[in-house]
Short mmCIF file of C-alpha atoms and ligand atoms in Angstrom, two decimals:
data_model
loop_
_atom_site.label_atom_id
_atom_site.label_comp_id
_atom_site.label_asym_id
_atom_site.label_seq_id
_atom_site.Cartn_x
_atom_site.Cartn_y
_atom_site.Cartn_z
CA UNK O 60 73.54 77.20 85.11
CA UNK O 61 74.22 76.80 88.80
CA UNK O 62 75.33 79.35 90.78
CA UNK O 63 75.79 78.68 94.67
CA UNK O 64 75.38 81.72 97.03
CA UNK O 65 77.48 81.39 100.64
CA UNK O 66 75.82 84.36 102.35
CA UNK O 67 77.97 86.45 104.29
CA UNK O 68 77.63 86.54 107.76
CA UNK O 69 77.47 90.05 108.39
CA UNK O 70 76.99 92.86 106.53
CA UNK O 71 79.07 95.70 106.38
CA UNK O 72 77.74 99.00 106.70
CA UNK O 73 76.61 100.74 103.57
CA UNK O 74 78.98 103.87 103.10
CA UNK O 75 77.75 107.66 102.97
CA UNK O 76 77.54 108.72 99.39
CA UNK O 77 79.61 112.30 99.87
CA UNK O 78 82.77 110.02 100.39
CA UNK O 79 82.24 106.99 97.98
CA UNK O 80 85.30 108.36 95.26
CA UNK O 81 86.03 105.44 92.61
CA UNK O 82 86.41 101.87 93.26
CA UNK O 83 87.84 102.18 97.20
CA UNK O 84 84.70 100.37 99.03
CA UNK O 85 82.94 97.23 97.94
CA UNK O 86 80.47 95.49 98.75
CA UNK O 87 79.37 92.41 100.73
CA UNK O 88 79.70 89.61 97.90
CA UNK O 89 81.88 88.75 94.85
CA UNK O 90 81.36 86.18 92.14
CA UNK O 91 84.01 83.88 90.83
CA UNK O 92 83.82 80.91 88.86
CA UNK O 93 86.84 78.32 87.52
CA UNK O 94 87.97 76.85 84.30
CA UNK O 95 89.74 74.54 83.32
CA UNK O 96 90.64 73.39 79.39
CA UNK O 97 89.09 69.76 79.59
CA UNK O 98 86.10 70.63 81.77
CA UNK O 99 85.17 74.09 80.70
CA UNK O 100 83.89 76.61 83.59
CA UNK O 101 82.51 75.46 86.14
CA UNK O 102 82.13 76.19 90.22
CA UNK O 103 80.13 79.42 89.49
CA UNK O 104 79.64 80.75 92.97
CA UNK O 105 78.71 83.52 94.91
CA UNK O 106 81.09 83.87 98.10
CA UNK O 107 81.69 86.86 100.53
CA UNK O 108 83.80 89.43 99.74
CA UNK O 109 87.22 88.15 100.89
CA UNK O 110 91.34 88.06 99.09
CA UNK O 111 91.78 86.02 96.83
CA UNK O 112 94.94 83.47 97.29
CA UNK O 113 96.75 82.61 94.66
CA UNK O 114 99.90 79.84 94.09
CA UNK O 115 102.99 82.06 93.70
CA UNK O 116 103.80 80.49 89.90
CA UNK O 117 100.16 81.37 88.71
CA UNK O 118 100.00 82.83 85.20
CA UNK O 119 98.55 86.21 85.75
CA UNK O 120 101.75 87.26 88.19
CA UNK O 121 104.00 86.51 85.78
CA UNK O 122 102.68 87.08 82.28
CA UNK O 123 100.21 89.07 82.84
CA UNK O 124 96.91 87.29 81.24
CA UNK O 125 94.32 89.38 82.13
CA UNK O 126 91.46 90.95 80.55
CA UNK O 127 88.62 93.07 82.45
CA UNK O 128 85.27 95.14 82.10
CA UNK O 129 83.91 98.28 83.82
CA UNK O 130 79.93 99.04 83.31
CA UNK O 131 78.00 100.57 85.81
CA UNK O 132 74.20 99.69 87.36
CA UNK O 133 72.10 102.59 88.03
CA UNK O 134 69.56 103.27 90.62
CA UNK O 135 66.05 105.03 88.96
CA UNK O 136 64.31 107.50 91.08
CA UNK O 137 61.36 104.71 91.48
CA UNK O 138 64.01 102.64 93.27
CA UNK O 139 64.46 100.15 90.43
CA UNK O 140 68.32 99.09 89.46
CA UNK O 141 69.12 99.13 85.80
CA UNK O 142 72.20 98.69 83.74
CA UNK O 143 73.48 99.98 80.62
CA UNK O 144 74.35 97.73 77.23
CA UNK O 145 75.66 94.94 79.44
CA UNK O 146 76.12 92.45 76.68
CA UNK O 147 78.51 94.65 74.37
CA UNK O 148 80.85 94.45 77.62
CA UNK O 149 80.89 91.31 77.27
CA UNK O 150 80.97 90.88 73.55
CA UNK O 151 84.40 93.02 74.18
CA UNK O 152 85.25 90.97 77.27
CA UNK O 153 85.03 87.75 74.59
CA UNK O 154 87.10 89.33 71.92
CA UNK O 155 89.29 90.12 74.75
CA UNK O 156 89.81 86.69 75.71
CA UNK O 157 90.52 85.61 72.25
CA UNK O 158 93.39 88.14 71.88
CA UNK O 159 94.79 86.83 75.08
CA UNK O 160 94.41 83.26 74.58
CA UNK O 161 91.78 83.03 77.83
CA UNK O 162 88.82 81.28 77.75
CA UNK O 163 85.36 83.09 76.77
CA UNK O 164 81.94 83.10 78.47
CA UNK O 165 79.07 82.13 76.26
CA UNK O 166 76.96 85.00 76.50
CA UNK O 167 74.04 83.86 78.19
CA UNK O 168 75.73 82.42 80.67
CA UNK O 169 77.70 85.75 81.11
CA UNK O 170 74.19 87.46 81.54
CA UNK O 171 72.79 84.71 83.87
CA UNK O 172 76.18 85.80 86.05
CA UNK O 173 75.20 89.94 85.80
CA UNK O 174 71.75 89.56 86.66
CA UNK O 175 72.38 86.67 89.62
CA UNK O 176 75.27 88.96 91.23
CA UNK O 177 73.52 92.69 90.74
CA UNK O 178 70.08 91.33 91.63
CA UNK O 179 71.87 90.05 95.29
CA UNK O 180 73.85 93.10 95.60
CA UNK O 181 71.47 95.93 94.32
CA UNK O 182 70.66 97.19 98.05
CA UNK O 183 74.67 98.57 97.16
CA UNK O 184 73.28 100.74 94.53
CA UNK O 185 73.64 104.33 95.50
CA UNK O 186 70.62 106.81 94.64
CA UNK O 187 72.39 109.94 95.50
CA UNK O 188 72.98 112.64 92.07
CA UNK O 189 75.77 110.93 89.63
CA UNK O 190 75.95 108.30 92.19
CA UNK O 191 76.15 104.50 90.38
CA UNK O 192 77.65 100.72 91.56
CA UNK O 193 80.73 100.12 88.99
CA UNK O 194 80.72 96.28 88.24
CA UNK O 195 84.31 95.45 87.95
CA UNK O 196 84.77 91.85 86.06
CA UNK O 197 88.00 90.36 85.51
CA UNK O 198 89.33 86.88 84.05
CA UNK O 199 92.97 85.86 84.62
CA UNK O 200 95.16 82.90 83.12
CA UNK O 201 95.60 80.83 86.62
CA UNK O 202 98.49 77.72 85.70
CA UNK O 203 100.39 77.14 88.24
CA UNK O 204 103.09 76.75 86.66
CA UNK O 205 106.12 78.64 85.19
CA UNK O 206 105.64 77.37 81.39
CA UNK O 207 104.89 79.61 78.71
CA UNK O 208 102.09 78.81 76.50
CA UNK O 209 98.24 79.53 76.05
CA UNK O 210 96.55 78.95 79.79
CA UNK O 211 94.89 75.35 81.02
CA UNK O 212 93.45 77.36 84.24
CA UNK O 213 91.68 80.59 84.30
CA UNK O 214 89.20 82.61 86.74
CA UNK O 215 86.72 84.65 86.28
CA UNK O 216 85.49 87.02 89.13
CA UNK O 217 83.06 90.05 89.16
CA UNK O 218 83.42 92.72 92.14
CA UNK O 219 81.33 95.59 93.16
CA UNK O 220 81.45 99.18 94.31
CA UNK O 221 79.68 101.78 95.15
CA UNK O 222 80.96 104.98 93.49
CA UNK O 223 80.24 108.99 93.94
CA UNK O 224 79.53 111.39 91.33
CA UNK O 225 82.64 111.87 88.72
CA UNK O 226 81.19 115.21 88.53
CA UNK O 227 80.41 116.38 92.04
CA UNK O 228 82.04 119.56 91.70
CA UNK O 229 80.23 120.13 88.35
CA UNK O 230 81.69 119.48 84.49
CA UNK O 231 85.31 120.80 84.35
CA UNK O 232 86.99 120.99 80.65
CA UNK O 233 90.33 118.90 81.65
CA UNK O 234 93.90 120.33 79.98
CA UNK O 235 95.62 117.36 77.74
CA UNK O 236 99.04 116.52 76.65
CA UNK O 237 99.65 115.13 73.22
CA UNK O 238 101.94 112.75 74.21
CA UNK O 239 105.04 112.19 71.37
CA UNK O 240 107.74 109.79 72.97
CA UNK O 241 105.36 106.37 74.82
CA UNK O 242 102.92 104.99 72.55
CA UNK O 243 99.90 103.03 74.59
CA UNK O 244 99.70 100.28 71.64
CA UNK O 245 100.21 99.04 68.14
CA UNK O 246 98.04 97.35 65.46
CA UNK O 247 98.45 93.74 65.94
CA UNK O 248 98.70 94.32 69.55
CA UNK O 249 96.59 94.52 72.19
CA UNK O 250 95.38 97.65 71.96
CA UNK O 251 91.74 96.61 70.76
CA UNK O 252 91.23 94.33 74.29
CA UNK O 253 90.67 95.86 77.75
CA UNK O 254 93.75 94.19 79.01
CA UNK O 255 95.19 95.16 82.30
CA UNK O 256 98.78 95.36 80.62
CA UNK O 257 97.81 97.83 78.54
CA UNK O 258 97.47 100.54 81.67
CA UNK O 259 100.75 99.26 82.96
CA UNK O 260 102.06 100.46 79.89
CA UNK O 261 100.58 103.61 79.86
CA UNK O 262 101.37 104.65 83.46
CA UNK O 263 104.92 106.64 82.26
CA UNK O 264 103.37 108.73 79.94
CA UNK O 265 100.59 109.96 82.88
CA UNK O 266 102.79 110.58 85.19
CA UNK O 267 104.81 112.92 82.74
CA UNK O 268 101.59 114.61 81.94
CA UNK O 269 100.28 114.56 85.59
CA UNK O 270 103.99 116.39 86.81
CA UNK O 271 103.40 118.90 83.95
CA UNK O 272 100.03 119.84 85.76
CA UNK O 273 98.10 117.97 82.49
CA UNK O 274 95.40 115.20 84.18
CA UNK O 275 95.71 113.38 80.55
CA UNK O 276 97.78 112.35 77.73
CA UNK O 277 96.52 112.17 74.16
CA UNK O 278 98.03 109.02 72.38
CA UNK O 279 99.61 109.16 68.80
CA UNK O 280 99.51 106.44 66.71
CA UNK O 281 102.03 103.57 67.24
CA UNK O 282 103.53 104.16 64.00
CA UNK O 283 103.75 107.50 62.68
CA UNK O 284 103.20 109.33 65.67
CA UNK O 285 100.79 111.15 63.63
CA UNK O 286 97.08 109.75 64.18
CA UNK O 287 95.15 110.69 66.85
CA UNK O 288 94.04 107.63 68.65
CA UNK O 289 92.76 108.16 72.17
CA UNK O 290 92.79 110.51 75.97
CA UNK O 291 94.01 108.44 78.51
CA UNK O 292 91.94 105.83 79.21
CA UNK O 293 89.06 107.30 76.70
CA UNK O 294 87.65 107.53 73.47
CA UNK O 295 88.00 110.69 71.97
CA UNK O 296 85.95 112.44 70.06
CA UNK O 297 86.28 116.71 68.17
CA UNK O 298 83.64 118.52 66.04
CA UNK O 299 85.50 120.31 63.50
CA UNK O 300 83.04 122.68 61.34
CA UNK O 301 79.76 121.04 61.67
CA UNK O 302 81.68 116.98 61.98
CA UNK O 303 82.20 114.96 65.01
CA UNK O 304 84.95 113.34 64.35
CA UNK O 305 86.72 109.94 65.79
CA UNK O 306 89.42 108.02 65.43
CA UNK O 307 88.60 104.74 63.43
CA UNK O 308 88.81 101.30 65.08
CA UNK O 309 91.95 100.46 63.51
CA UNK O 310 93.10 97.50 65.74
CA UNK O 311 94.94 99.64 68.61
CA UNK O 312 92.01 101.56 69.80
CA UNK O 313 89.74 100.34 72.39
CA UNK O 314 86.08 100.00 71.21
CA UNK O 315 83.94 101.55 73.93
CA UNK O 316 80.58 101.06 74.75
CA UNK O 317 80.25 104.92 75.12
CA UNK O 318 81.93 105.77 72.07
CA UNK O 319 79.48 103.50 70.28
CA UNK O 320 76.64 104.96 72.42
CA UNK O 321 77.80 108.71 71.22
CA UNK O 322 77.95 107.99 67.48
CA UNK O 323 74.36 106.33 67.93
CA UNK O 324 73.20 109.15 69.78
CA UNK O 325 74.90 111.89 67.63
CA UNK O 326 73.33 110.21 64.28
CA UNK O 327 69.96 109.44 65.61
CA UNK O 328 69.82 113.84 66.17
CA UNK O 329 71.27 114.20 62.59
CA UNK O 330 74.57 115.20 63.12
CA UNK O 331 77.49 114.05 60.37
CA UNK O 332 79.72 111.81 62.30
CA UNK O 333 83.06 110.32 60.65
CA UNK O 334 85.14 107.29 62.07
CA UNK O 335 88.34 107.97 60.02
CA UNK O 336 91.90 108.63 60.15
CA UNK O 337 93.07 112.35 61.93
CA UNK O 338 96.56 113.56 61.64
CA UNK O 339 97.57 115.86 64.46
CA UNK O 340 98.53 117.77 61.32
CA UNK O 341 94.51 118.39 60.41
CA UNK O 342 93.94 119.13 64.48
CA UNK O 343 96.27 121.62 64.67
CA UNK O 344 95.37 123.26 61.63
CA UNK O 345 91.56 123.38 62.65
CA UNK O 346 93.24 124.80 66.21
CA UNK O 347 94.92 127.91 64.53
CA UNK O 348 91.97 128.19 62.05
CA UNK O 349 89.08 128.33 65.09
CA UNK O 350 87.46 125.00 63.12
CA UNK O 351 87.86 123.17 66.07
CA UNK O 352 85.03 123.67 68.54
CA UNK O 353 84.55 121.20 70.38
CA UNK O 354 86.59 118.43 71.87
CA UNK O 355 86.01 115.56 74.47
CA UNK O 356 86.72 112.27 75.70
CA UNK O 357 84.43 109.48 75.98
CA UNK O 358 83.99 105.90 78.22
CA UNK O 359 81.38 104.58 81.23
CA UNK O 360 83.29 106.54 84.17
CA UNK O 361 82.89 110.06 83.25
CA UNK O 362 80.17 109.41 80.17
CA UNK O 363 81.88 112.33 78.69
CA UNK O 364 84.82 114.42 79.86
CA UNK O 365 85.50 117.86 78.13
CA UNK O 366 89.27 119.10 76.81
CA UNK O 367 89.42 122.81 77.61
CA UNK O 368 93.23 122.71 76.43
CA UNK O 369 95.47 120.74 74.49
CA UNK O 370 99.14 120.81 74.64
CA UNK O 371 101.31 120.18 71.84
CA UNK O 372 105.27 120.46 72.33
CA UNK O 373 105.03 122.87 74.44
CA UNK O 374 102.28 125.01 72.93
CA UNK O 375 98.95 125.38 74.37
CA UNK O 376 95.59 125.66 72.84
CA UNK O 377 92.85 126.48 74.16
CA UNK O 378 89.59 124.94 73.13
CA UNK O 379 85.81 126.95 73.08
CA UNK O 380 87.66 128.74 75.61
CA UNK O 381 87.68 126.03 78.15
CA UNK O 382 83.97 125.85 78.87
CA UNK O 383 82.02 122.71 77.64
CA UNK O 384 80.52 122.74 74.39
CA UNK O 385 76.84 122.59 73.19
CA UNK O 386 77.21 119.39 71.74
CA UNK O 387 78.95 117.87 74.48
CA UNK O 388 76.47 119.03 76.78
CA UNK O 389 74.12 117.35 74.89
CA UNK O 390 76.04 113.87 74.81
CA UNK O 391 76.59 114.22 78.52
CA UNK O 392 72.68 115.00 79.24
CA UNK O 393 71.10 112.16 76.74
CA UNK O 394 73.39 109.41 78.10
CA UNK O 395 72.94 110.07 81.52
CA UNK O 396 69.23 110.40 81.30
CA UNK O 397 69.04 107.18 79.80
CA UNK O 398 71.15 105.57 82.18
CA UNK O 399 69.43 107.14 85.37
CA UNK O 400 66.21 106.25 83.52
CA UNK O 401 65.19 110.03 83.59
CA UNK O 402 64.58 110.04 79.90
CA UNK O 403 63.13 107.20 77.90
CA UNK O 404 65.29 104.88 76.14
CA UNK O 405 64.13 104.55 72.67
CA UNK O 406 67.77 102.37 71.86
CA UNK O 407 66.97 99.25 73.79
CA UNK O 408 69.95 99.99 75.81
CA UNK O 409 68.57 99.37 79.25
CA UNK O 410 68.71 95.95 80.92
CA UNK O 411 66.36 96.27 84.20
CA UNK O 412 67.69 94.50 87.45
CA UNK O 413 64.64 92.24 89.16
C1 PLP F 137 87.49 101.05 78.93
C2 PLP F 137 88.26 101.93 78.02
C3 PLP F 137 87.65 102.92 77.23
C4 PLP F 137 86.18 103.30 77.34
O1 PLP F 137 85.32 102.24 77.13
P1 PLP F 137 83.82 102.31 77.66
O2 PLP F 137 83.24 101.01 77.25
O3 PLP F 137 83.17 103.46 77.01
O4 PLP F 137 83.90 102.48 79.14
C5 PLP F 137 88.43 103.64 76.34
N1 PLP F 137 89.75 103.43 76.26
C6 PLP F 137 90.38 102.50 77.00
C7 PLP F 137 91.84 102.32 76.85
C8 PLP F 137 89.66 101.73 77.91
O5 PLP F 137 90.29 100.82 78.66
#
């Protein structure tokens, strides 16, 4: 494919890493790229970072068509930029599309796109500790016109920035609220695809949490109000006895890539891992009974996150009394050294930037 690069003019300064946070600078270039339903995509270009301008009846402001990915590239302490499992994002960016009715990228064209756009940007790769540059891709439904039906128009467009360490202050268990009123989705929904309406949705039940002093909310089941599904905006994962245990991909959960990455790692060390149904019933029981040990949430920004406390109507629980776990620890140390390219990846998970 061809992908034309305008050059910007002048480069902006690259920021210090102690005040990076998430996702608040970005870097010098983005990539976009047009489609259209009779002439597929096409104008694949490489532009400098500027706003994008939109007509005022496009799709996306109005009914919300939009998908989008997060993965991260990593600098190596021999300088060299690599990424992590790129093509299952966009496997998931694909079955994304198809739930929304966008168009999908044929996957080596999607690739082509990655390594083009990291390769030009890499120099925006931090190397500081925990440091990475998130890769923020997006596709929108772009008619413009007020009719409602399956899009004619789209855009895709991949943005950059450099981000600090999620754990600069070291690994902190976080307190959760099981959240019992908003539900974040429902099967036959869109709870599978990494749609930007589902965080719209989910925004009233954080803020409930966050005003409570909790920094997430544990989704129930659409249904029942009974299943765990997942923390916020992760995967979620508890060891009960000697089992990790996880919600099963029932059609409202998101499928991470780290979730996937977990279970891989957690079998390949011989540990009995389950992807099945759990009732807040079972989790409170293994609570009271001191079954639970360990509990933590999973996905690319914080690799994993431990839950020091749960909160359930009111009650609190405290879990492995709020310190992180062995077997998180573990999860947390594997994943990272792969993806920092401190230990070796026997997976095949690593997709080296030239
Ligand atoms: C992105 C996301 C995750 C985590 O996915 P990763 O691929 O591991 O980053 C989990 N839940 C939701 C709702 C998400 O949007």
């Amino acid at each position: 494919m061809e992908i034309k690069i305008t050059k910007a003019e002048v480069l902006k300064e690259k920021p210090d890493s102690a005040t990076l946070g998430f996702g608040k600078k970005f870097t010098d270039h983005m990539f976009m790229m047009d489609w259209n339903s009779e002439k597929g995509w096409y104008n694949a270009r490489i532009v400098p970072f500027e706003n994008i301008s939109l007509h005022p009846a496009s799709t996306v402001l109005h009914y919300g068509s939009e998908i989008f990915e997060g993965l991260k590239a990593y600098r190596r302490a021999d300088g060299k930029v690599q990424m992590f499992r790129p093509i299952e994002n966009i496997r998931r960016m694909n079955r994304s599309a198809e739930r929304l009715c966008l168009p999908q990228i044929p996957e080596d064209m999607a690739m082509e796109i990655f390594e083009t756009f990291v390769s030009l940007e890499q120099d925006w790769t931090p190397s500081a500790e925990g440091t990475s540059l998130y890769l923020r891709p997006f596709l929108f439904g772009n008619d413009e016109s007020l009719g409602v039906h399956a899009v004619h128009n789209a855009t895709y467009v991949i943005i950059a920035s450099p981000v600090g360490s999620y754990y600069a202050e070291g690994i902190n268990p976080v307190k959760i609220m099981i959240e019992d009123e908003d539900v974040r989705a429902v099967r036959g929904g869109t709870g599978y695809a990494k749609c930007g309406g589902n965080y719209a949705a989910s925004n009233r039940a954080g803020e409930r949490a966050a005003q409570k002093g909790y920094s997430q909310v544990l989704w129930l089941d659409g249904v029942e109000r009974k299943y765990i599904e997942e923390v916020g905006a992760m995967n979620v994962m508890f060891k009960i006895g000697d089992e990790i245990v996880t919600p099963m991909l029932s059609g409202s959960i998101l499928p991470g890539i780290t979730r996937m990455s977990c279970i891989e790692v957690l079998k390949s060390k011989g540990y009995k891992v389950s992807e099945r149904l759990l009732s807040i019933d079972e989790l409170a029981e293994a609570l009271q009974n001191g079954t639970l040990k360990e509990a933590w949430g999973c996905g690319t920004a914080a690799v994993v996150s431990p839950i020091g406390e749960l909160c359930y109507k009111d009650v609190k629980y405290p879990i492995n009394n709020g310190e992180i776990g062995e077997t998180t620890q573990m999860l947390y140390d594997t994943l990272t050294g792969i993806q920092w390219g401190r230990i070796e990846d026997t997976f095949g998970w690593i997709k080296e930037i030239k």
